[in-house]
mmCIF file of C-alpha atoms in Angstrom:
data_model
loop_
_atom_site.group_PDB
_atom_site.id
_atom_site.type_symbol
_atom_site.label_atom_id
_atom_site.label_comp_id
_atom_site.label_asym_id
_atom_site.label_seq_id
_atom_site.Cartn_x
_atom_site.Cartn_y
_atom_site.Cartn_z
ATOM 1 C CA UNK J 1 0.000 0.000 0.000
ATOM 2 C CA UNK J 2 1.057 3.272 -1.037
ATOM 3 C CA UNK J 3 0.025 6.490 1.017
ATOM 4 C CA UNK J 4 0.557 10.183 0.006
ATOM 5 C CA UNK J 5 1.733 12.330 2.944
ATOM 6 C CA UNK J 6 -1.060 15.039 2.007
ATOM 7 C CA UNK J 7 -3.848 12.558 3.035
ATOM 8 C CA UNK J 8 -2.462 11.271 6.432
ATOM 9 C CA UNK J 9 -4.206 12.997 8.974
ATOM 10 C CA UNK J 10 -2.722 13.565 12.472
ATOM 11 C CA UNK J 11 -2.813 10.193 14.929
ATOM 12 C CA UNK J 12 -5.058 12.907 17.273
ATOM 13 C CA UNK J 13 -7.819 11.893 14.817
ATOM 14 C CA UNK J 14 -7.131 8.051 15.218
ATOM 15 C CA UNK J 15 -9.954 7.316 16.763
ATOM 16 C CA UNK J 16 -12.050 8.500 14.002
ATOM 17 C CA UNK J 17 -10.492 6.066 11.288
ATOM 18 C CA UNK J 18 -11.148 2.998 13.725
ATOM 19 C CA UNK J 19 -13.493 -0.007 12.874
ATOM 20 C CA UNK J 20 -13.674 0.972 9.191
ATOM 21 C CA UNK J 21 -15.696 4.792 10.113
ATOM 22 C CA UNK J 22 -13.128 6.203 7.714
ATOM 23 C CA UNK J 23 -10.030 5.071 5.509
ATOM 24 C CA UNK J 24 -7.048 7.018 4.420
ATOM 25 C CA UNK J 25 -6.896 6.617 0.581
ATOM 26 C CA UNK J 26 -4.444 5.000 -0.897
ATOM 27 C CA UNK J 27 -3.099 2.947 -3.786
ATOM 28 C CA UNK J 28 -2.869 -0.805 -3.315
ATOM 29 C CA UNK J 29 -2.515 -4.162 -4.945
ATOM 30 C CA UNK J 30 -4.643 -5.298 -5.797
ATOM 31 C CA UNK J 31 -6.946 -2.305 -5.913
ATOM 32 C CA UNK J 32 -9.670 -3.643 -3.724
ATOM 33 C CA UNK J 33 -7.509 -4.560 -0.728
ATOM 34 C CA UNK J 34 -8.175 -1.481 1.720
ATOM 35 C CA UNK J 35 -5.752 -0.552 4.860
ATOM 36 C CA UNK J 36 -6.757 -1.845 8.157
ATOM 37 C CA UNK J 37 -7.284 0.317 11.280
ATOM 38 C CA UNK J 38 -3.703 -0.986 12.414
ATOM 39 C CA UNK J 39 -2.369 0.054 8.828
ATOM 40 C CA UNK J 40 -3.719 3.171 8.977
ATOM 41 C CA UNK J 41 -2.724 4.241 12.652
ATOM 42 C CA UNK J 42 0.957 3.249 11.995
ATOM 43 C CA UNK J 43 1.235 5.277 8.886
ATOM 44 C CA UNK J 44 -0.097 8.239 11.093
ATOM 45 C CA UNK J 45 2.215 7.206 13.766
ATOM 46 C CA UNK J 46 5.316 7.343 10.849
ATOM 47 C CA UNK J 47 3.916 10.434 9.563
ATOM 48 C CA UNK J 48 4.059 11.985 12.762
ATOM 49 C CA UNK J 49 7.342 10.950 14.066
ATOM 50 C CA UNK J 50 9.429 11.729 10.367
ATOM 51 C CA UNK J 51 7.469 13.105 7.700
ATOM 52 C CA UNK J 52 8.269 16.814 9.296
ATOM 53 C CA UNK J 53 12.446 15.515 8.576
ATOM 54 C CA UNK J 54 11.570 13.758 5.154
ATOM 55 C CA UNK J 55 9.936 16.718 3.889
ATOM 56 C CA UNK J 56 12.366 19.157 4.799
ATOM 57 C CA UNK J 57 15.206 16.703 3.288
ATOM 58 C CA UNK J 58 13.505 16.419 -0.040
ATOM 59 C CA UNK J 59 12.955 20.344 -0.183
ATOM 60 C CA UNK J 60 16.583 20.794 -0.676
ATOM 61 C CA UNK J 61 16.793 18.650 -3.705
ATOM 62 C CA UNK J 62 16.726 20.454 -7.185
ATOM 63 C CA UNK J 63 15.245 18.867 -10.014
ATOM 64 C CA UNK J 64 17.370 18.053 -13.099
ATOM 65 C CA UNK J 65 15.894 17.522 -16.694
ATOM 66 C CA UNK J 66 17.692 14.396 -17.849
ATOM 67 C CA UNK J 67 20.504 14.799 -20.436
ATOM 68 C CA UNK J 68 21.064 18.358 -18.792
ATOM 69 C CA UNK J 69 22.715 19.969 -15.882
ATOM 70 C CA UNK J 70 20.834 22.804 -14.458
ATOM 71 C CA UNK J 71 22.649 25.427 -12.392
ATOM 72 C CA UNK J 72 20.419 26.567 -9.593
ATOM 73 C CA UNK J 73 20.113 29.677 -9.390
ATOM 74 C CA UNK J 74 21.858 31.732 -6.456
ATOM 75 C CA UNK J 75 19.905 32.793 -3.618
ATOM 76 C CA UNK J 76 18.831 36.539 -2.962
ATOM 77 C CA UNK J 77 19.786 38.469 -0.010
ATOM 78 C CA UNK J 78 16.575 37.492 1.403
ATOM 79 C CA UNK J 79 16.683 33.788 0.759
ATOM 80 C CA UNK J 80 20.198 34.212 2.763
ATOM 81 C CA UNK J 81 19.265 36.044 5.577
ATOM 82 C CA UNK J 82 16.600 33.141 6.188
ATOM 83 C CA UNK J 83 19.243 30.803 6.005
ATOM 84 C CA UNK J 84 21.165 32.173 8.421
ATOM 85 C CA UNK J 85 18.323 32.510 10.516
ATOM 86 C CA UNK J 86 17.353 28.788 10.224
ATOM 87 C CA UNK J 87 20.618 28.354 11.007
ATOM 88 C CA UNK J 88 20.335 29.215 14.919
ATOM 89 C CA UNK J 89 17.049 26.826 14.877
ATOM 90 C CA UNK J 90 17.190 23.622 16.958
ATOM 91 C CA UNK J 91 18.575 20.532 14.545
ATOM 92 C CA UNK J 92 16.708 17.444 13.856
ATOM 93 C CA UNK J 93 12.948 16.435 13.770
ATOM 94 C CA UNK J 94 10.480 17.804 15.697
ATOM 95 C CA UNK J 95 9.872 14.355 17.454
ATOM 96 C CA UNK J 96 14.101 14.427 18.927
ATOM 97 C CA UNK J 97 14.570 18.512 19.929
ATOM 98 C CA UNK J 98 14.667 19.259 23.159
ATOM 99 C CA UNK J 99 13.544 21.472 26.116
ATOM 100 C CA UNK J 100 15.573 23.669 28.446
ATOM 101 C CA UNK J 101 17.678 21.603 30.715
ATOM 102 C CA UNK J 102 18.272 18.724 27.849
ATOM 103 C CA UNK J 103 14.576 17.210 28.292
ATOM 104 C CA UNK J 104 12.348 16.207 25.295
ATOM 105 C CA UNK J 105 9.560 17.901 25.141
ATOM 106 C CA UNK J 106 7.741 14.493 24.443
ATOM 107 C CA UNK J 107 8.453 14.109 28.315
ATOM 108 C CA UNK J 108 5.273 13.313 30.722
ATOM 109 C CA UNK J 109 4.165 12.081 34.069
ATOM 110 C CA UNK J 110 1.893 9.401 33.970
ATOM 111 C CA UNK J 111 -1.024 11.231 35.375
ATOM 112 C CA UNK J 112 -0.498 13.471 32.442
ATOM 113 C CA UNK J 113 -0.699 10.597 29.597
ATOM 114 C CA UNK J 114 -3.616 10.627 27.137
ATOM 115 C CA UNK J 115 -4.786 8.517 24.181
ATOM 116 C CA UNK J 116 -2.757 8.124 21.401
ATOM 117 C CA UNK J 117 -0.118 10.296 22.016
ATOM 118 C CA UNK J 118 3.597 9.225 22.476
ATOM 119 C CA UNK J 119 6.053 10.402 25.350
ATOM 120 C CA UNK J 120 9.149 9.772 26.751
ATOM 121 C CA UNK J 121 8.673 8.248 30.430
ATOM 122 C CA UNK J 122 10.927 7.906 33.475
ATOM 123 C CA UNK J 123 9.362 5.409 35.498
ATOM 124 C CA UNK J 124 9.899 2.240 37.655
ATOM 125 C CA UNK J 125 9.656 -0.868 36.842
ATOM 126 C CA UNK J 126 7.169 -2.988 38.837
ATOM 127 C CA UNK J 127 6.785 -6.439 36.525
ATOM 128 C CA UNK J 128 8.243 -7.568 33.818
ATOM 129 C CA UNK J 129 6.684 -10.638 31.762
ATOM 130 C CA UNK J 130 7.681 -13.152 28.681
ATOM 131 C CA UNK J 131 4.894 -14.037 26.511
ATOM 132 C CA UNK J 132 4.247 -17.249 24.814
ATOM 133 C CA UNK J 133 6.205 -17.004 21.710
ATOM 134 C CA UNK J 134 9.138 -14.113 22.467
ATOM 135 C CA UNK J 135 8.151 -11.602 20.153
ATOM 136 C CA UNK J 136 7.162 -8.902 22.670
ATOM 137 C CA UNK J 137 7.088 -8.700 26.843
ATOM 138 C CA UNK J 138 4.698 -6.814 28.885
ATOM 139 C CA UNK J 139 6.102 -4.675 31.095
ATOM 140 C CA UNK J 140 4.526 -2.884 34.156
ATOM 141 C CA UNK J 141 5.697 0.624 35.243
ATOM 142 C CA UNK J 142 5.026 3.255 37.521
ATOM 143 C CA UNK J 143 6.129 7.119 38.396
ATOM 144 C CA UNK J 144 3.611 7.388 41.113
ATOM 145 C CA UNK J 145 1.486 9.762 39.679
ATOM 146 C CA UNK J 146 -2.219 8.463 39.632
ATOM 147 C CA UNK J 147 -4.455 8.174 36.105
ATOM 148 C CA UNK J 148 -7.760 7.865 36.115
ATOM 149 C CA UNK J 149 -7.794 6.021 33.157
ATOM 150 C CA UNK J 150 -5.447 3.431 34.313
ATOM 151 C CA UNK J 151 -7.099 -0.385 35.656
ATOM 152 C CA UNK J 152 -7.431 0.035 38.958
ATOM 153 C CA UNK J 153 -5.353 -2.157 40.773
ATOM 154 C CA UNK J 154 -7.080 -3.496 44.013
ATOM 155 C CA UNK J 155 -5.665 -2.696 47.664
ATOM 156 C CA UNK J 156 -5.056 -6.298 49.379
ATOM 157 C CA UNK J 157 -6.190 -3.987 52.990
ATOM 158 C CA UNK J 158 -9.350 -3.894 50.766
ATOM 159 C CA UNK J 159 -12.563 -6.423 49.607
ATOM 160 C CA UNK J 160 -12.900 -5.966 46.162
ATOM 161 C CA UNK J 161 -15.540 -7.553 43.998
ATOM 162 C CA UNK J 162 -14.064 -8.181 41.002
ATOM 163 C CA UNK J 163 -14.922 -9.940 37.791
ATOM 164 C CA UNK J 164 -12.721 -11.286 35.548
ATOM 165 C CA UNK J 165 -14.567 -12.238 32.899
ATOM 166 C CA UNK J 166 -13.209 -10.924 29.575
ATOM 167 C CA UNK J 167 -10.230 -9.640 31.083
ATOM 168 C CA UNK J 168 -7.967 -11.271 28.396
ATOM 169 C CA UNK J 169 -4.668 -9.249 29.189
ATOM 170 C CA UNK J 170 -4.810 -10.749 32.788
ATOM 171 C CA UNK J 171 -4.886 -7.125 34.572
ATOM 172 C CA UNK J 172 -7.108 -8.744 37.654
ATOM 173 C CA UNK J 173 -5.106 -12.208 37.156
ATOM 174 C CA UNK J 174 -2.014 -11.618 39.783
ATOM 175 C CA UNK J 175 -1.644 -12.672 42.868
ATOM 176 C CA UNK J 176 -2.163 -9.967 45.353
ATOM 177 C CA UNK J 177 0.904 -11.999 47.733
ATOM 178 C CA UNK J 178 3.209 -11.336 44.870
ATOM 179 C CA UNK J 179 1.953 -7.554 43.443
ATOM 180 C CA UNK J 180 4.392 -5.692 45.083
ATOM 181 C CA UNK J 181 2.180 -2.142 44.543
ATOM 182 C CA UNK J 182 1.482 0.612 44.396
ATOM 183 C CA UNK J 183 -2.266 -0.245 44.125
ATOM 184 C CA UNK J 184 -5.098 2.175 42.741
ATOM 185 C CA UNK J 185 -4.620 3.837 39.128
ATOM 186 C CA UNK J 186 -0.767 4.400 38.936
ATOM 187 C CA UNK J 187 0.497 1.158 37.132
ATOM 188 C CA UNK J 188 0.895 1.323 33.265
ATOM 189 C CA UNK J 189 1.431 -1.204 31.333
ATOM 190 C CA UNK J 190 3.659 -1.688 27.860
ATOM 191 C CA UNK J 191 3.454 -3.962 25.298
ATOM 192 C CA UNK J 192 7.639 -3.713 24.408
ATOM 193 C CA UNK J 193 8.973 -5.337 21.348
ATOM 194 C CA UNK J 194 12.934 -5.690 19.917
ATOM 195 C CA UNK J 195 15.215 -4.368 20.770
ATOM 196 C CA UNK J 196 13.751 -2.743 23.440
ATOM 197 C CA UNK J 197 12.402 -5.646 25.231
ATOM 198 C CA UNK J 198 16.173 -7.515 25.189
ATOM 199 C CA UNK J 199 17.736 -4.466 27.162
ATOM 200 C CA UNK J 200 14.772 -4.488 29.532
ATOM 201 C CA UNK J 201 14.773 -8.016 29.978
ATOM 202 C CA UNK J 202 18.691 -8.394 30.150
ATOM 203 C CA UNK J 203 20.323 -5.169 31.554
ATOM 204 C CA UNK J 204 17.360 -4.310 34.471
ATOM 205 C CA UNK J 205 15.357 -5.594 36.812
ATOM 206 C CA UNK J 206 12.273 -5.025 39.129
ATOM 207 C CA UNK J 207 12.466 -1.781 41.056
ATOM 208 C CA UNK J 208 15.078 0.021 38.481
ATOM 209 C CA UNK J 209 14.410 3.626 37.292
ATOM 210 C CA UNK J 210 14.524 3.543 33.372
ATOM 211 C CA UNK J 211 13.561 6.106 30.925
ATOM 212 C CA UNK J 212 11.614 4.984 28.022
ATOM 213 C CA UNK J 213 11.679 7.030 24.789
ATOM 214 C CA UNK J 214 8.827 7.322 21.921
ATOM 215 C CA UNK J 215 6.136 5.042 24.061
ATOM 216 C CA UNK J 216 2.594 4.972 22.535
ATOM 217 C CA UNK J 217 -0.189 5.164 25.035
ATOM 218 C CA UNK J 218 -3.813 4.198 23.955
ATOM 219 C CA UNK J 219 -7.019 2.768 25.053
ATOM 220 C CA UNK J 220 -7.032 -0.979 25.373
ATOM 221 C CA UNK J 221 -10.047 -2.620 24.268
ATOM 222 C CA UNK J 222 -11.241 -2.665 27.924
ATOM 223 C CA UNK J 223 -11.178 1.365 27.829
ATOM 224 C CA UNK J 224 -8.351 1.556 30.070
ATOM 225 C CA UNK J 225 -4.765 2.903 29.240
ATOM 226 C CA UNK J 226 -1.675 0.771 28.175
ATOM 227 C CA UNK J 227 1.303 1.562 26.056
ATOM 228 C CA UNK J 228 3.520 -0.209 23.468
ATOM 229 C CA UNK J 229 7.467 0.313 22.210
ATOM 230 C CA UNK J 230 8.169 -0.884 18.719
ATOM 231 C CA UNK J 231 11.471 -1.008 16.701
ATOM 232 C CA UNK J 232 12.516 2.641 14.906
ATOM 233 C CA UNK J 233 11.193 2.761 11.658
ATOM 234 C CA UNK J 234 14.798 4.398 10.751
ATOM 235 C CA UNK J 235 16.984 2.669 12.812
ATOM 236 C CA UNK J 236 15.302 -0.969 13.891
ATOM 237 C CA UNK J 237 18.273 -1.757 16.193
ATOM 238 C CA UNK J 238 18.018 2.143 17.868
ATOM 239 C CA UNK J 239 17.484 0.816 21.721
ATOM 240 C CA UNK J 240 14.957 3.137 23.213
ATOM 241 C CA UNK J 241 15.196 2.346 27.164
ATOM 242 C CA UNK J 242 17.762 3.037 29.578
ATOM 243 C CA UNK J 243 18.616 2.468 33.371
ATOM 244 C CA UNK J 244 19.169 5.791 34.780
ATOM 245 C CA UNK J 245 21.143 6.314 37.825
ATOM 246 C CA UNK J 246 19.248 8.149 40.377
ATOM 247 C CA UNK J 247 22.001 10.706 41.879
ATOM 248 C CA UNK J 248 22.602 12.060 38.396
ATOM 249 C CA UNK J 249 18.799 12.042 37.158
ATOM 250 C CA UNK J 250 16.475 14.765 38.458
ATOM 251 C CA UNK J 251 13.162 12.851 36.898
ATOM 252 C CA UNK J 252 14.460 9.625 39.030
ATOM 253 C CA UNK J 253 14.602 11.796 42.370
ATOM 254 C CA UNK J 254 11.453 12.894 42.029
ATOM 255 C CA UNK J 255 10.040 9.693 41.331
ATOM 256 C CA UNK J 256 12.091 8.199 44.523
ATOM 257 C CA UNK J 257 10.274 10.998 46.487
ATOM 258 C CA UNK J 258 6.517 10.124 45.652
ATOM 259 C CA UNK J 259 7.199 6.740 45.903
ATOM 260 C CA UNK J 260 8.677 6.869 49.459
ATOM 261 C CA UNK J 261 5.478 9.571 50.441
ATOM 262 C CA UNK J 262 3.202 6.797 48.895
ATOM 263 C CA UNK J 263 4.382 3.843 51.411
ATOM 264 C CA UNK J 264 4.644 6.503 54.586
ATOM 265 C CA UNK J 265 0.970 7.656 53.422
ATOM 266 C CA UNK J 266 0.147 3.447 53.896
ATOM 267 C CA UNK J 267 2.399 3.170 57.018
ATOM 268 C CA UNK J 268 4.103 0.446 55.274
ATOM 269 C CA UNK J 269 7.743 -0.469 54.471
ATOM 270 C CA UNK J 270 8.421 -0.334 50.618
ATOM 271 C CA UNK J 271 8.849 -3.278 48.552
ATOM 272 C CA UNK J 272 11.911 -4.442 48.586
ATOM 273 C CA UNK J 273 12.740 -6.103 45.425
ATOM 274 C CA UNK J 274 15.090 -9.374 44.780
ATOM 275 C CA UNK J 275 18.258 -9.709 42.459
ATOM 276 C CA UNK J 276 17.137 -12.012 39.893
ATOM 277 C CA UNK J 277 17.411 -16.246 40.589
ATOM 278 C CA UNK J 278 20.367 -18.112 38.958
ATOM 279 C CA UNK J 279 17.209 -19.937 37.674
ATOM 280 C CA UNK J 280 15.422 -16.841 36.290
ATOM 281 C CA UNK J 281 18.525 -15.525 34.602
ATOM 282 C CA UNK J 282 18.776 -19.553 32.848
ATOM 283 C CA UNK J 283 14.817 -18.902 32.043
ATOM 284 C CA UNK J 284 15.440 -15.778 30.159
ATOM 285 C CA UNK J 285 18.623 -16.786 28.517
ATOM 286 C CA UNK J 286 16.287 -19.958 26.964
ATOM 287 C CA UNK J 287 13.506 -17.600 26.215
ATOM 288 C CA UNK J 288 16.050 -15.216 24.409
ATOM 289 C CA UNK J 289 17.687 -18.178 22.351
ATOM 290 C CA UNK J 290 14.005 -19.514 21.519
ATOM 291 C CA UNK J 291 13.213 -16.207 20.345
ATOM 292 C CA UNK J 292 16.229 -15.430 18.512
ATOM 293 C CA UNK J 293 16.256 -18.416 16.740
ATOM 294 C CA UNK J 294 12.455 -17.559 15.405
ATOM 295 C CA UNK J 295 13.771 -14.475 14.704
ATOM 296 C CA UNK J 296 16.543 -15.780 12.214
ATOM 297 C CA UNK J 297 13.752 -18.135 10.618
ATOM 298 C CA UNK J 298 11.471 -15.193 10.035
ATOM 299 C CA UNK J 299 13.980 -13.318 8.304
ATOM 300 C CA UNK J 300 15.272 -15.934 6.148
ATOM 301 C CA UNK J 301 11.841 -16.291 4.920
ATOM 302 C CA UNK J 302 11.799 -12.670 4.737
ATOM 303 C CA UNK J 303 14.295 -12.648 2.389
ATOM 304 C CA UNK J 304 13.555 -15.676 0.036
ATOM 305 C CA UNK J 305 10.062 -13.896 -0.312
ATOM 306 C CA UNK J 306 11.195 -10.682 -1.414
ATOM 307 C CA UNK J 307 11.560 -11.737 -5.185
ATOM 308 C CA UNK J 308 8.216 -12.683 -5.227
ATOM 309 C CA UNK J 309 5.332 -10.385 -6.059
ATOM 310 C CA UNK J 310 2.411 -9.273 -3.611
ATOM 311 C CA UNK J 311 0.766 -12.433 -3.959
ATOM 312 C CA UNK J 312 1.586 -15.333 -1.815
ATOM 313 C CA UNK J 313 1.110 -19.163 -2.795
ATOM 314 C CA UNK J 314 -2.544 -18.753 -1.401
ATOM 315 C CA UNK J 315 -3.644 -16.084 -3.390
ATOM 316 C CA UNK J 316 -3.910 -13.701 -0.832
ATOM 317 C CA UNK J 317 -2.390 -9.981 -0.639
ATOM 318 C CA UNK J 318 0.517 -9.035 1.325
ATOM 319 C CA UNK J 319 -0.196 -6.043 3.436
ATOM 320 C CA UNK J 320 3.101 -3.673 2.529
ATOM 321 C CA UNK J 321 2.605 -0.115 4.576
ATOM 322 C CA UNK J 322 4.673 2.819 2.808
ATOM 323 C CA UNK J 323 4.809 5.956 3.485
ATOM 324 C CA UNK J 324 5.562 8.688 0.601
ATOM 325 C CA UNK J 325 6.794 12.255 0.319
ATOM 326 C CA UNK J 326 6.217 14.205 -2.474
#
């Protein structure tokens, strides 16, 4: 599928192109195949984090009539003075600039997290989880700011009447013994995919302060908040989280703050998490190799498909998102 930048509207109107209400046009093959909600949110989600840099990169480029060279013609006194002036702007897209002080601007408390918006997070990490086939970990995180969005985790000091019944992402599933907290609306969780979800899994543990960059938060099909990471569409290997060290991270103080005013608040002691088992760590490395190894099949399949056309041995179309600048 082919998209033209002009007609990709900004992921703020998501909601309105989900369950088939609208569709972005496009061209596709063949003809009558027609993007998916998923298709159509991730080429928002592309034209929102580079088309701003792709555009600007192709505006540089002067056209050349083949069998000719062209000499562009030299800019006026005006054309330079903007020049200069553009030269003093901040460098890069607007998705990477920064703030004052070296934040990005795409930085946000949880309590301040809406629906399909990305943001850069510094947050703690309360639960970290495989799935079945490797391909993606949930991860659960707090900055102990409260959402009301957010599933509301249940105080154990509490009776709660809950029912579990369609709750297919296991939010009410945990034991309460083994939840460390916090409870109430202040846990988000994050679908995390490569290569994100190998540093997670491999360089930190439960209770670290990492800062996630680029995370998507929208509504899950319960209506409550949750998040994903996925690969750089530039740069797939790009590793977007990072354990930050709490005397030289102001974000990780603060966070260290309303987490120790949220256990005085409960008169309890805070949770005091455990260095991974030599039989977790064997666990993961398995996992890992399982997942690596699907991985390298994947690809290689990849790969030998390539040559073919959009039509695979079923007849069926191959959904191919890209996203154009003209």
């Amino acid at each position: 599928m082919v998209f033209d930048h002009h007609t990709i509207p900004n992921p703020d109107y998501a909601e309105g192109y989900a369950g088939g209400k609208k569709t972005i046009d496009c061209v596709s093959i063949p003809s009558s195949n027609t993007p998916s909600t998923e298709d159509q949110i991730y080429v928002m989600f592309l034209q929102s984090l580079h088309g701003e840099a792709m555009k600007a990169a192709l505006s540089l480029q002067t056209p050349v009539r083949r069998g000719s060279f062209q000499q562009p013609p030299a800019p006026s006194v005006q054309a330079k003075s903007k020049i200069q002036d553009n030269s003093q702007a901040p460098k890069g897209p607007p998705a990477v600039r920064t703030a004052a002080g070296g934040r990005s601007f795409k930085f946000s408390l949880i309590q301040d997290t809406q629906h399909n918006k990305f943001y850069d997070l510094v947050v703690q990490v309360v639960k970290v989880f495989p799935t079945r086939f490797g391909d993606y970990i949930e991860v659960y995180v707090t900055d102990y700011t409260s959402n009301k969005n957010l599933y509301d985790y249940p105080d154990p000091n509490e009776k709660s009447d809950i029912v579990t019944e369609g709750d297919h992402l296991g939010y009410t599933s945990f034991d309460r013994k083994e939840w460390p907290g916090p409870w109430g609306q202040m846990v988000l969780r994050i679908e995390v995919r490569h290569p994100h979800a190998d540093y997670i899994q491999n360089s930190t543990k439960e209770g670290d302060c990492v800062e996630l960059k680029n995370v998507r938060v929208k509504f899950s099909q319960q209506g409550k908040l949750e998040a994903n990471m996925f690969p750089d569409t530039l740069n797939p290997q790009k590793v977007l989280a990072s354990k930050l060290n709490a005397a030289k991270s102001e974000e990780c103080q603060q966070l260290q703050s309303r987490r120790s005013a949220y256990w005085e608040a409960r008169q309890e002691p805070e949770p005091k998490y455990m260095a991974k088992t030599k039989k977790q760590k064997k666990a993961e490395l398995r996992r890992k190799a399982e997942a690596d190894a699907r991985a390298s099949e994947l690809a290689e399949k990849k790969a030998q498909g390539l040559a073919s056309d959009s039509i695979n041995k079923h007849g069926e179309s191959r959904n191919v998102v890209v996203l154009t600048v003209y």
